[in-house]
Coordinates of C-alpha atoms and ligand atoms in Angstrom, one line a residue:
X19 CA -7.3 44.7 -85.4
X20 CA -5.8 45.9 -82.1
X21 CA -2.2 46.5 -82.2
X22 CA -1.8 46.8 -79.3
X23 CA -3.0 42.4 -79.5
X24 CA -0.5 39.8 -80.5
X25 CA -1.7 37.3 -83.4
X26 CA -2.5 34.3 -81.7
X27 CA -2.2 31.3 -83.9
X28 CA -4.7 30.7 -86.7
X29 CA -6.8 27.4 -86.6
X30 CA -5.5 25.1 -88.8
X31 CA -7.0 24.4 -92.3
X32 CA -8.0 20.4 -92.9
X33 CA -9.3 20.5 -95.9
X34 CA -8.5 17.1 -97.1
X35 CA -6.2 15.5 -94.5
X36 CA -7.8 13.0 -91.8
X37 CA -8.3 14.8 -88.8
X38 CA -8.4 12.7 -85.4
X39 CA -11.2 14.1 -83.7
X40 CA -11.9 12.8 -79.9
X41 CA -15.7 11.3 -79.7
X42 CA -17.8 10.8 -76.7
X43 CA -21.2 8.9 -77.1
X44 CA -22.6 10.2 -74.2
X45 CA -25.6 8.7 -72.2
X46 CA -29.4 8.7 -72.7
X47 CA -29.4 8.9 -76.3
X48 CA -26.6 10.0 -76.6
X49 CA -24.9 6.8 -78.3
X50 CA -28.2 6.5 -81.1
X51 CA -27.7 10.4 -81.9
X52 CA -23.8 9.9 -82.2
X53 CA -23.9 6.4 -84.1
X54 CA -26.3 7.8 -86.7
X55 CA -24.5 11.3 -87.0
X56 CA -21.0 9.6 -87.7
X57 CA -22.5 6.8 -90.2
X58 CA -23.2 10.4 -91.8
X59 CA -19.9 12.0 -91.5
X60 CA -17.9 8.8 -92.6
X61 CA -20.4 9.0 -95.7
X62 CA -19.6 12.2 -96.3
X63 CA -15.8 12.2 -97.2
X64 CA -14.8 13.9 -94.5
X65 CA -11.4 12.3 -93.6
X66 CA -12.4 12.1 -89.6
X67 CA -11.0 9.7 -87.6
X68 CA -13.0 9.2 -84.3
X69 CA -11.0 8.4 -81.4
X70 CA -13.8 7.5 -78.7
X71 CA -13.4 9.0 -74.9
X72 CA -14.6 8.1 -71.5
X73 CA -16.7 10.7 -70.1
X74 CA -19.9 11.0 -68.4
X75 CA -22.5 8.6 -66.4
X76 CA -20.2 5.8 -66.4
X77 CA -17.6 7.2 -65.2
X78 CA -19.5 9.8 -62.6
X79 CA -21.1 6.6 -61.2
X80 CA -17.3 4.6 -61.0
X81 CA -16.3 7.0 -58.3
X82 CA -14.7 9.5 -60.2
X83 CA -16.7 12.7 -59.4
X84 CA -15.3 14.8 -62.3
X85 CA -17.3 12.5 -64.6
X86 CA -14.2 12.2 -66.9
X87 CA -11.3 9.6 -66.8
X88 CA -7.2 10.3 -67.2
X89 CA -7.1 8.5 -70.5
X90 CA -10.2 11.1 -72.2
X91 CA -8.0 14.3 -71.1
X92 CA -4.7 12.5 -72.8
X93 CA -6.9 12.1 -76.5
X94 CA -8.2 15.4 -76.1
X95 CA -5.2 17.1 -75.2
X96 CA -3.5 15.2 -78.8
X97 CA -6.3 15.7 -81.1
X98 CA -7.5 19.0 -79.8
X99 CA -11.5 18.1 -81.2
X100 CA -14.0 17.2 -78.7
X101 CA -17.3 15.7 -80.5
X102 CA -19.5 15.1 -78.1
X103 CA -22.8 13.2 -77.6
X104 CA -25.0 14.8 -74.4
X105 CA -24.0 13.3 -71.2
X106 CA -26.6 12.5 -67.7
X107 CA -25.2 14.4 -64.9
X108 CA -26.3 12.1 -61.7
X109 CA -28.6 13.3 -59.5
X110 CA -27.1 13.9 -55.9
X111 CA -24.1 15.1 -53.8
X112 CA -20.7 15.7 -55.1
X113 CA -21.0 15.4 -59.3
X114 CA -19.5 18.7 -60.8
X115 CA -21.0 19.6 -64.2
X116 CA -19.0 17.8 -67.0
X117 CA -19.5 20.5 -69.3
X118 CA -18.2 23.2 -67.0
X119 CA -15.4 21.1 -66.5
X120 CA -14.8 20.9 -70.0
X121 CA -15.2 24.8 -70.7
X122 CA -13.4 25.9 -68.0
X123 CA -10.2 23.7 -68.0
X124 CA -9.5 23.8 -71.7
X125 CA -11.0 27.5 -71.5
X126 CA -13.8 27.4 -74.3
X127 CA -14.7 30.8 -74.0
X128 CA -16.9 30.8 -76.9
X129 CA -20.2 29.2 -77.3
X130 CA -21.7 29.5 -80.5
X131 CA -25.5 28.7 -81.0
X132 CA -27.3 29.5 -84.3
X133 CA -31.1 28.9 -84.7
X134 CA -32.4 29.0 -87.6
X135 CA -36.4 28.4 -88.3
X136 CA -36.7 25.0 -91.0
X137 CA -40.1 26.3 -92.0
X138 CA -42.6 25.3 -93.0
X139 CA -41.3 22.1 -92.3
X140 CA -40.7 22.5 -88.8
X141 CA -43.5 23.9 -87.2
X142 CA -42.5 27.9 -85.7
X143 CA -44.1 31.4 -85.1
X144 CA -41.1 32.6 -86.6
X145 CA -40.5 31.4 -90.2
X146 CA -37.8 33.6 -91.1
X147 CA -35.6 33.4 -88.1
X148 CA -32.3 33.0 -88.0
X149 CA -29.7 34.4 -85.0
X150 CA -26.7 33.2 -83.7
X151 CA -26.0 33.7 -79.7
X152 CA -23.0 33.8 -78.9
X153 CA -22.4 33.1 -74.8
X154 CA -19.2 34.1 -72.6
X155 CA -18.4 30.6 -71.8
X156 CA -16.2 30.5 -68.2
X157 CA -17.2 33.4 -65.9
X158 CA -20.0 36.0 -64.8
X159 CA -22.0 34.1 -62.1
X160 CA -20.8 30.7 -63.5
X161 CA -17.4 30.8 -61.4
X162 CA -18.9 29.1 -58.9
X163 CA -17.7 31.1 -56.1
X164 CA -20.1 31.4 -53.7
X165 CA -20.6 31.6 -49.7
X166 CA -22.9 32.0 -46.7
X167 CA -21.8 34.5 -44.8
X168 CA -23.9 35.0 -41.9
X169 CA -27.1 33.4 -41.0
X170 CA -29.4 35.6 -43.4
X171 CA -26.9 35.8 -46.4
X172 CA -25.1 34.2 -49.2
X173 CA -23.3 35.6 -51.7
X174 CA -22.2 34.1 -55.3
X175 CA -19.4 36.3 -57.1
X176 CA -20.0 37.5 -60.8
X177 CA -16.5 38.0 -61.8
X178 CA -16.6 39.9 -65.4
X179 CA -12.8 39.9 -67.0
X180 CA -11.5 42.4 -69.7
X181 CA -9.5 40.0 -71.2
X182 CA -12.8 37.9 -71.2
X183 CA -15.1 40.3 -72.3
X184 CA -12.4 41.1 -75.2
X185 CA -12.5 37.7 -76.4
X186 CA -15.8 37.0 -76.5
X187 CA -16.9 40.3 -78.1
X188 CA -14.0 39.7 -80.6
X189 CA -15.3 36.5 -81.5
X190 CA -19.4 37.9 -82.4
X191 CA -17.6 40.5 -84.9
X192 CA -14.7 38.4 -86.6
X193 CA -18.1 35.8 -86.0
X194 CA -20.3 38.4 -88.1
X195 CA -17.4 39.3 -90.4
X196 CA -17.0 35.5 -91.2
X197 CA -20.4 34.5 -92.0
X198 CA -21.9 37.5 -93.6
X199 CA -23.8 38.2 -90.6
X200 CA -24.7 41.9 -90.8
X201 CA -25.4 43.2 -87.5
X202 CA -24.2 42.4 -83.6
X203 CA -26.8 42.9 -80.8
X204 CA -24.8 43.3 -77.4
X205 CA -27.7 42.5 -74.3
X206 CA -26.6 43.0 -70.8
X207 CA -27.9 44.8 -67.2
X208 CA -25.3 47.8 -67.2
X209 CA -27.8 50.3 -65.6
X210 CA -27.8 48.1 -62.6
X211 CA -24.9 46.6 -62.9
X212 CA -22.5 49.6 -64.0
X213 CA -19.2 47.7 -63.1
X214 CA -19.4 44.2 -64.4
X215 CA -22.1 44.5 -67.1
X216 CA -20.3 48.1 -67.5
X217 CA -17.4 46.6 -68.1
X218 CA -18.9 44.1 -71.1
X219 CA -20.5 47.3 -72.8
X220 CA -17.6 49.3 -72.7
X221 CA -15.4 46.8 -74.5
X222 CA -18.3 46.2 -76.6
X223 CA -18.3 49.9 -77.9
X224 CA -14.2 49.7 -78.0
X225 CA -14.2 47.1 -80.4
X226 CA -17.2 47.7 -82.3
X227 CA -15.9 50.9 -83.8
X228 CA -13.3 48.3 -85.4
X229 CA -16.0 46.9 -87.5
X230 CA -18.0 49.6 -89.2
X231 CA -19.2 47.5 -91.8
X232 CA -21.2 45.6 -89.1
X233 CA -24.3 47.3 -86.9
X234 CA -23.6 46.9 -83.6
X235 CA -26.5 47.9 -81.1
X236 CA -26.8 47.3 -77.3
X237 CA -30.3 45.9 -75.4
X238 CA -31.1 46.1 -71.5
X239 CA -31.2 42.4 -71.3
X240 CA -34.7 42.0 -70.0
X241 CA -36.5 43.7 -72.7
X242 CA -33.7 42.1 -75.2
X243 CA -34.8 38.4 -74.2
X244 CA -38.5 39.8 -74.2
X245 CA -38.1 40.9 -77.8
X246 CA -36.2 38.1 -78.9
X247 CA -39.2 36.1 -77.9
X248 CA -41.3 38.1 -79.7
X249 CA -39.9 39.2 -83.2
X250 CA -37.0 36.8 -83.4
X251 CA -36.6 37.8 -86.9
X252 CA -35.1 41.3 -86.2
X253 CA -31.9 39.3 -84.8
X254 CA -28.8 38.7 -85.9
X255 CA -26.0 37.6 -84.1
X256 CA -26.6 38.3 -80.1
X257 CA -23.5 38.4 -77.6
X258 CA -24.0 38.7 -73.9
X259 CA -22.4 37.2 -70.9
X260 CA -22.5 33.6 -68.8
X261 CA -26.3 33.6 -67.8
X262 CA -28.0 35.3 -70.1
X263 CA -26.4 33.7 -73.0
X264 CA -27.8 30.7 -71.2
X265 CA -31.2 31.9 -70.9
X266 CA -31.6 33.6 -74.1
X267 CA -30.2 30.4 -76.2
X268 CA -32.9 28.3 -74.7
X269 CA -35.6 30.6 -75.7
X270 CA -34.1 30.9 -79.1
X271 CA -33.6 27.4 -79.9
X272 CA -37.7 26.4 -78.4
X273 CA -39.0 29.2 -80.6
X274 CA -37.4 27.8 -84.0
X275 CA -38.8 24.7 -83.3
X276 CA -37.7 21.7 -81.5
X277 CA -34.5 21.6 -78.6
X278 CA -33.8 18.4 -80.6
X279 CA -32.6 20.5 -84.1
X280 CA -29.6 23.2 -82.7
X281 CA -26.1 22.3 -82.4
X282 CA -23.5 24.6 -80.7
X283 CA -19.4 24.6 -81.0
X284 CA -17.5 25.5 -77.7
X285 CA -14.5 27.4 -79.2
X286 CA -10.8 28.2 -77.3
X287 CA -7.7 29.1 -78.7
X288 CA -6.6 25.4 -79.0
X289 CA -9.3 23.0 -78.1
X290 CA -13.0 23.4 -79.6
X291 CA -15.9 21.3 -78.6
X292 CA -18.9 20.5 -81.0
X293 CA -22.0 19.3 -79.2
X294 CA -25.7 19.4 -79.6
X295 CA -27.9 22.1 -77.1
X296 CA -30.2 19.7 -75.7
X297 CA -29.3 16.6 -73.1
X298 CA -29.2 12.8 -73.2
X299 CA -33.7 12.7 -73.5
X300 CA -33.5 9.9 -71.1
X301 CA -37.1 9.6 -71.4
X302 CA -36.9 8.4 -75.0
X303 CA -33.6 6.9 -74.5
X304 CA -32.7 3.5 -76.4
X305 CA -35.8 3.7 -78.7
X306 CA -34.2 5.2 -82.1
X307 CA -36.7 7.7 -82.2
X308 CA -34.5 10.6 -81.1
X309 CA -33.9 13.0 -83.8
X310 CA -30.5 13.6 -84.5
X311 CA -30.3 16.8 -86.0
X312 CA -28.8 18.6 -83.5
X313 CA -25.6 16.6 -83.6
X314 CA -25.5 16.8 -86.8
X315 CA -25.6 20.5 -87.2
X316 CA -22.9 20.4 -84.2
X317 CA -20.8 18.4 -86.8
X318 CA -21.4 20.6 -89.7
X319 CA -19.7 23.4 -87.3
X320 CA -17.1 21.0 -86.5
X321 CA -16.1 20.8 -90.5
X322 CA -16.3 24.5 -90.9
X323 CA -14.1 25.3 -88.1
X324 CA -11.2 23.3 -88.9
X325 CA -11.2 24.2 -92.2
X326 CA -13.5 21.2 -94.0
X327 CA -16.3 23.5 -95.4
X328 CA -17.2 21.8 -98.2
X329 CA -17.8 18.5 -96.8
X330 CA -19.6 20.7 -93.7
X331 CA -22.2 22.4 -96.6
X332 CA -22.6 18.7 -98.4
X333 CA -23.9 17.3 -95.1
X334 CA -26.2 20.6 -93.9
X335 CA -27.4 20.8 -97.4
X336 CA -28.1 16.7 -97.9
X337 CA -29.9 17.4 -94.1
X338 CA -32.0 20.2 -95.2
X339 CA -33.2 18.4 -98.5
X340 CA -34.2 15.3 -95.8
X341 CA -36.3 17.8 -93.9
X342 CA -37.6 19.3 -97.2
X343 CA -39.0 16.4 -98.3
X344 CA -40.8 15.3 -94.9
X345 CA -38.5 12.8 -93.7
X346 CA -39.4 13.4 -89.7
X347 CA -38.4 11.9 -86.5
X348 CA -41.5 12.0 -84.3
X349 CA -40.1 15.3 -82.4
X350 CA -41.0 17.1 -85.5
X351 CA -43.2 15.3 -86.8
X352 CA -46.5 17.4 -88.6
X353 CA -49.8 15.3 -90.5
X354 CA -50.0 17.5 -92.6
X355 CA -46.3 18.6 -93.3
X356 CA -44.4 15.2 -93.1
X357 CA -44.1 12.8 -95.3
X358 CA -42.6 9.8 -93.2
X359 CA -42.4 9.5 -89.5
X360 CA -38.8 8.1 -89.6
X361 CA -36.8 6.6 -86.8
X362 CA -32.9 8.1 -85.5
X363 CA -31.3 5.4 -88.1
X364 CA -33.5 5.8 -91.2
X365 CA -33.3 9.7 -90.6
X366 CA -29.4 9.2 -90.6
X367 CA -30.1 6.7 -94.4
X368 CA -31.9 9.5 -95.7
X369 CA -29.3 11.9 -94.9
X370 CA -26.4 9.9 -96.6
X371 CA -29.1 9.1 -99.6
X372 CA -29.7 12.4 -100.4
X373 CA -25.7 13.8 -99.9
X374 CA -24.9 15.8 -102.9
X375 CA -28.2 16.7 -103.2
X376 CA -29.6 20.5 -102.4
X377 CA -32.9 21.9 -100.6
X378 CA -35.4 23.3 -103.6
X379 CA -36.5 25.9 -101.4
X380 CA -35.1 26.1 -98.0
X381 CA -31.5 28.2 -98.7
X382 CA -28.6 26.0 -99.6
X383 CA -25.6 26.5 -97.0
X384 CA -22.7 27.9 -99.3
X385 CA -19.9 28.4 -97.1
X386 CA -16.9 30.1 -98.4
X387 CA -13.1 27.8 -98.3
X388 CA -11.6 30.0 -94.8
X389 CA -15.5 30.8 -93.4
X390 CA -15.2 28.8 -90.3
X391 CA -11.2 30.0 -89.3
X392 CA -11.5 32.7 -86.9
X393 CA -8.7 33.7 -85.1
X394 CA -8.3 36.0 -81.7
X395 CA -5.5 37.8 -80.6
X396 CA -3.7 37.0 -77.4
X397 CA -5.1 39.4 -74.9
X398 CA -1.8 42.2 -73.6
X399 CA -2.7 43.5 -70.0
X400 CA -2.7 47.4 -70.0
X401 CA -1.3 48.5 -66.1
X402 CA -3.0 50.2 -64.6
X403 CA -2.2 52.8 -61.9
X404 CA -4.6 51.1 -58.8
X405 CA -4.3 53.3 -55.6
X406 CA -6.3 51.5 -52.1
X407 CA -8.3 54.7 -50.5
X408 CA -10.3 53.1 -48.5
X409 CA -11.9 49.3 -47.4
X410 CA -15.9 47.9 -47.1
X411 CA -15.7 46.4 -43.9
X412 CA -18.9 43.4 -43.9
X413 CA -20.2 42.7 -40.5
X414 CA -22.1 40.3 -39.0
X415 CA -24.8 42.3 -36.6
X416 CA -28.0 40.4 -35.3
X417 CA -29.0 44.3 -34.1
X418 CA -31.8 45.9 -36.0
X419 CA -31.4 49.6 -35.5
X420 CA -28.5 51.2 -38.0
X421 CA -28.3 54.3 -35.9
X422 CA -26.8 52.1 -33.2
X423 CA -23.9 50.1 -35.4
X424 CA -23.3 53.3 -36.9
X425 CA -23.0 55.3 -34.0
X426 CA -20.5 52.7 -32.2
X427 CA -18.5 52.5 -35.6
X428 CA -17.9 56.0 -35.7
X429 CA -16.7 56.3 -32.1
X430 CA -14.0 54.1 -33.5
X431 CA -10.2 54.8 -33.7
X432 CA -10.1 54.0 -36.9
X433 CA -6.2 54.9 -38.0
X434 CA -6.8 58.1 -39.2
X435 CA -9.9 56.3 -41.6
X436 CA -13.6 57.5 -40.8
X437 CA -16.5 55.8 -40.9
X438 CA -18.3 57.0 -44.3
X439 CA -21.8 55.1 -44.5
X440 CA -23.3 51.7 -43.6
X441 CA -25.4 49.9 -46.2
X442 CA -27.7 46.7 -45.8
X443 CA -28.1 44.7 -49.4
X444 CA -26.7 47.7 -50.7
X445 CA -28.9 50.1 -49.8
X446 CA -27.4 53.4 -47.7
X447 CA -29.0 53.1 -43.7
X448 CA -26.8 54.9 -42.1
X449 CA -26.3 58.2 -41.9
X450 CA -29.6 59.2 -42.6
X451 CA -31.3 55.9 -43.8
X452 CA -34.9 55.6 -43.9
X453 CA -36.6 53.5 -41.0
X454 CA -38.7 51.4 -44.0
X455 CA -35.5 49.7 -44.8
X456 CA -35.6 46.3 -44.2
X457 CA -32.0 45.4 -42.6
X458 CA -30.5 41.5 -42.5
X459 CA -27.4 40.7 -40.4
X460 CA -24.7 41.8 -42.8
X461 CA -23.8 45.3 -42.7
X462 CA -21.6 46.4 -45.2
X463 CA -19.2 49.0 -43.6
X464 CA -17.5 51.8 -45.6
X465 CA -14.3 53.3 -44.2
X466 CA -12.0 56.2 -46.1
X467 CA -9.1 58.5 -45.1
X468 CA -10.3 61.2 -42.7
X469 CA -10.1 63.6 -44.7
X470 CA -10.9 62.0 -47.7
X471 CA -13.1 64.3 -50.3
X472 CA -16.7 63.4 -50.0
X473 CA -17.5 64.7 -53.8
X474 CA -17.3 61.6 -56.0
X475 CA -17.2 63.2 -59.1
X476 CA -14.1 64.8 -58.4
X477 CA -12.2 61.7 -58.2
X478 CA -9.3 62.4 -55.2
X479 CA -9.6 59.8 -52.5
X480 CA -6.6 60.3 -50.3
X481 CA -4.8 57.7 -50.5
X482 CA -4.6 55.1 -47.3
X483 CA -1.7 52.0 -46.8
X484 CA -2.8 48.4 -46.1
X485 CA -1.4 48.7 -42.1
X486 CA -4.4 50.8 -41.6
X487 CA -6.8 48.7 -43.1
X488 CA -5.0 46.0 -40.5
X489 CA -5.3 47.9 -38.1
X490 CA -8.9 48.8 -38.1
X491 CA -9.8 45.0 -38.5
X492 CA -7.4 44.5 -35.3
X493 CA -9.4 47.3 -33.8
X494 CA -13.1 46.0 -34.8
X495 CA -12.1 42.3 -33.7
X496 CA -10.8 43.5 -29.6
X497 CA -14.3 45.4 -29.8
X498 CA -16.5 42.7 -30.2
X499 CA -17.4 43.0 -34.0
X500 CA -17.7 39.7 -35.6
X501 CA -16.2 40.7 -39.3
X502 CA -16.6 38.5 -42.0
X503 CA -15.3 39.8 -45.3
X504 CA -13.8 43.1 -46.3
X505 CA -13.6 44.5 -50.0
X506 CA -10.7 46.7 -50.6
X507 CA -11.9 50.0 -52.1
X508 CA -9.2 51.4 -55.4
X509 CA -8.9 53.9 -58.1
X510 CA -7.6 52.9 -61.1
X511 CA -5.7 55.7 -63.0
X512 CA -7.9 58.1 -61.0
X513 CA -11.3 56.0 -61.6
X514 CA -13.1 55.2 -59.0
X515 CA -13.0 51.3 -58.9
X516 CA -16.0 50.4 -56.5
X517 CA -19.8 51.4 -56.9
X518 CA -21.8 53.8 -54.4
X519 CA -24.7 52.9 -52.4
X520 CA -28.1 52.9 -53.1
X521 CA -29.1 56.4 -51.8
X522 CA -25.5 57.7 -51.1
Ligands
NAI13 P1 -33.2 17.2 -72.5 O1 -32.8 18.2 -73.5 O2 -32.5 15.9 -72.4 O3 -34.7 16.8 -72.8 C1 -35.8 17.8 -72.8 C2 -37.0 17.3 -73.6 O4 -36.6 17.4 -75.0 C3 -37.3 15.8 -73.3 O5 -38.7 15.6 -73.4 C4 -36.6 15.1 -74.5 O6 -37.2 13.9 -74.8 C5 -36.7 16.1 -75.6 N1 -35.5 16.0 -76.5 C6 -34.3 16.4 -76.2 N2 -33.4 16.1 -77.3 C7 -34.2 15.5 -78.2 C8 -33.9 14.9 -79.4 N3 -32.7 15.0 -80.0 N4 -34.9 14.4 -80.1 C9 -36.2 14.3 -79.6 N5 -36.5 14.8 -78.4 C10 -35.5 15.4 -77.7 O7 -33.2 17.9 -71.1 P2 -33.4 17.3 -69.6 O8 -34.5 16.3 -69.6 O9 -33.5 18.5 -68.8 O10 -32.0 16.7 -69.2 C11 -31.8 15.3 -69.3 C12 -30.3 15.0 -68.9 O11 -29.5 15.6 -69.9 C13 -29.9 15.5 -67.5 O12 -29.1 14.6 -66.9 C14 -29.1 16.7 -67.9 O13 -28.1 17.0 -66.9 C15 -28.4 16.3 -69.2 N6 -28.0 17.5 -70.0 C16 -26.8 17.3 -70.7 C17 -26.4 18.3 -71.6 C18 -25.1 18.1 -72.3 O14 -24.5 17.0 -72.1 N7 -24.7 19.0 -73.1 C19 -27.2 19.5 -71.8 C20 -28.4 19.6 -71.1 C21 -28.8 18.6 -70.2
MG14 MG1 -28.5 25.8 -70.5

């Protein structure tokens, strides 16, 4: 562990005490899936108590756009479990995403999705797969924050966070170290993206060294997706950021076998959230023929993480002896494999039937008393020294030639700042750009001290104060030049904080 990290506090071990959990049914199927997944758990001996929430269609479709009523937050805030059936997000204007509401406000910064392969009962390429991804939860691309800035462009902001990036890579080893897993595959886009993505794989290799009894290995993301696709087996637990971990779960969970089998937990530091991957399958809605697996391995992770594990390995193993012997909603269901097409409710019969039971040849789940409590420290800022030299001045120019913004930007008085290049979609076109480069109307202006130092590998920018950077805006506005956004350029303890230009 990192000293210089505070302990947070550990989840809390249930093992026998009722536990108040807050339960949403969802839309779609949602209410079949959940129905049949807690006749399971209160079959189980698992000491739950369901509390049932408000949330989704319902309420989206009452007026109240966040899709979640006053009453839901209160339960969830007191019993700190979210069990959650898949919601319908309406179609149309104005509905936020219920689940990014739900991450994001009770900061879940952990999404947890193992796929495992069920064959050769469930039918799969990939018979002995078995990964776990584990997604960054709240940022990357997924802050939402995005604009138009001139008629040609929009921008959306991928904000990377240490103190997110340390959680999150935290998590995949104590994760690993939990579970047995053996080895942690890190996939991102750092050779493009060397200050975000950079970021991730630097904190990656920090905190990997912490954990030498686990491999840790990093992937380019796009041949790391393509070989996950194609030799899933060589996986073991994955961690990567907002998007990918979006992407890459999706072709994890439709290569073992069905969407309708994964569950996934949404973990913070006080509230988790146990839910299945897939959505409310409105197209087979209200005809108990959805299969309800994936809830109910989202409740299995739900008794593991506060501390229930051996109720959580009597229900996965009485589940894996179901789809053992052939029991099969229709989803999965193979001629010459099954046994019994079965419906949501006698899937859920056979489950309770066969609890205390164990799979003959699929592996039992065994998990050890403690498996499911992880616990991350409380992220300590480090202060940096963070020195402005210089500010990215974004215009607006409906002009096509670079050599002529370029030339009227250096003729500026610029407070004792000089023009140092213009790019276009980050690509250098002035001085000296090449006259293939196809240039939009938002020129991205640099400006540094005078006599700043042009090498970039030494790193000394002179340093420049805020009432320049003022100044030069003042300056730019009185001349005509329609600015729209400026980026302030740093160093941080002498490293340079902002990336060069394509070509510079
Ligand atoms: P979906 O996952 O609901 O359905 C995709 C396909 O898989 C459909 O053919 C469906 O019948 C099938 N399927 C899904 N779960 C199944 C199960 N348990 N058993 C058998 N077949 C199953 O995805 P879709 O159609 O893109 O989305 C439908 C709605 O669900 C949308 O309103 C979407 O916003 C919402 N959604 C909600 C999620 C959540 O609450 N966590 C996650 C994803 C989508
Ligand atoms: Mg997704």
């Amino acid at each position: 562990m990192n000293q210089h990290l505070l302990q947070e506090k550990p989840t809390t071990q249930h093992a026998d005490e009722v536990v108040k959990v807050a339960v949403a049914h969802g839309d779609g199927i949602g209410p079949e899936i959940m129905d049949a997944t807690l006749k399971i758990l209160m079959a189980s001996g698992a000491n739950i108590e369901p509390e049932p929430i408000n949330l989704g269609e319902k309420v989206y479709l009452a007026g109240n756009s966040a899709g979640i009523d006053q009453a839901a937050w209160k339960t969830i805030k007191q019993n700190k479990i979210i069990f959650k059936a898949p919601i319908t997000t309406p179609q149309g204007k104005g509905y936020k995403s219920l689940n990014v509401t739900l991450r994001k406000s009770l900061g879940l910064y952990s999404n947890v999705r193992p796929v495992a392969s069920l064959h050769p009962y469930v039918h799969t390429h990939f018979p002995n797969m078995d990964v776990v991804i584990i997604r960054e939860n709240e940022e990357d691309l997924y802050a939402g924050i995005e604009h138009q800035q001139t008629t040609d462009v929009v921008q959306c902001l991928k904000l990377i966070t240490r103190p997110g990036c340390e959680k999150i890579v935290r998590y995949a080893f104590e994760y690993a170290n939990a579970y047995g897993r053996k080895k942690v595959t890190c996939m991102l886009k750092d050779n493009i993206m060397k200050l975000t993505d950079g970021l991730f794989h630097k904190v990656f290799d920090e905190i990997a060294v912490e954990y030498p009894h686990i491999k840790a290995e990093t992937q380019i993301i796009d041949i790391g997706a393509a070989r996950l696709a194609a030799n899933p087996e060589a996986y073991d637990v994955v961690v990567t950021s907002n998007l990918y971990g979006d992407i890459i779960s999706d072709i994890a969970a439709e290569i073992a076998g069905s969407v309708g089998m994964a569950g996934s937990a949404n973990i913070g530091s006080e509230v988790a959230m146990f839910e299945a991957i897939h959505g409310s399958a409105p197209d087979i809605a209200g005809q108990n023929i959805a299969n309800p697996s994936g809830l109910i391995n989202a409740a299995v992770m739900m008794l593991a993480h506060i501390g229930k594990t051996e109720i959580a390995d009597r229900i996965k193993n009485a589940w894996l002896t179901t789809m053992e012997e052939g029991y099969h909603t229709a989803d999965v269901y193979q001629k010459d494999v099954s046994t019994k097409k079965v419906s949501t409710s006698e899937f859920a019969d056979r489950v309770i039937a066969n609890l205390g039971q164990k799979p003959q040849k699929l592996s039992a789940s065994v998990l050890d008393k403690g498996k499911g409590n992880i616990s991350i420290p409380t992220y300590t800022r480090k202060k940096e020294e963070q020195v402005l030299v210089g500010v990215d001045v974004f215009i607006n120019w409906q002009g096509a030639d670079p050599e002529q913004i370029g030339e009227s930007l250096s003729q500026i008085d610029a407070y004792k700042m000089k023009l140092k290049m213009i790019t276009n979609r980050g690509v250098k076109v002035y001085p000296n750009g090449l006259p293939e480069t196809y240039c939009t109307d938002h020129w991205r202006c640099r400006f540094v001290a005078d006599n700043a130092v042009t090498d970039y590998k030494n790193l000394s920018y002179e340093p420049i104060v805020y009432e320049q950077v003022i100044a030069l805006l003042s300056r730019l506005n009185n001349e005509g030049w329609e600015v729209i956004k400026t980026e302030n350029l740093y160093e941080f303890d002498g490293r340079r904080g902002f990336s060069l230009g394509q070509g510079e």
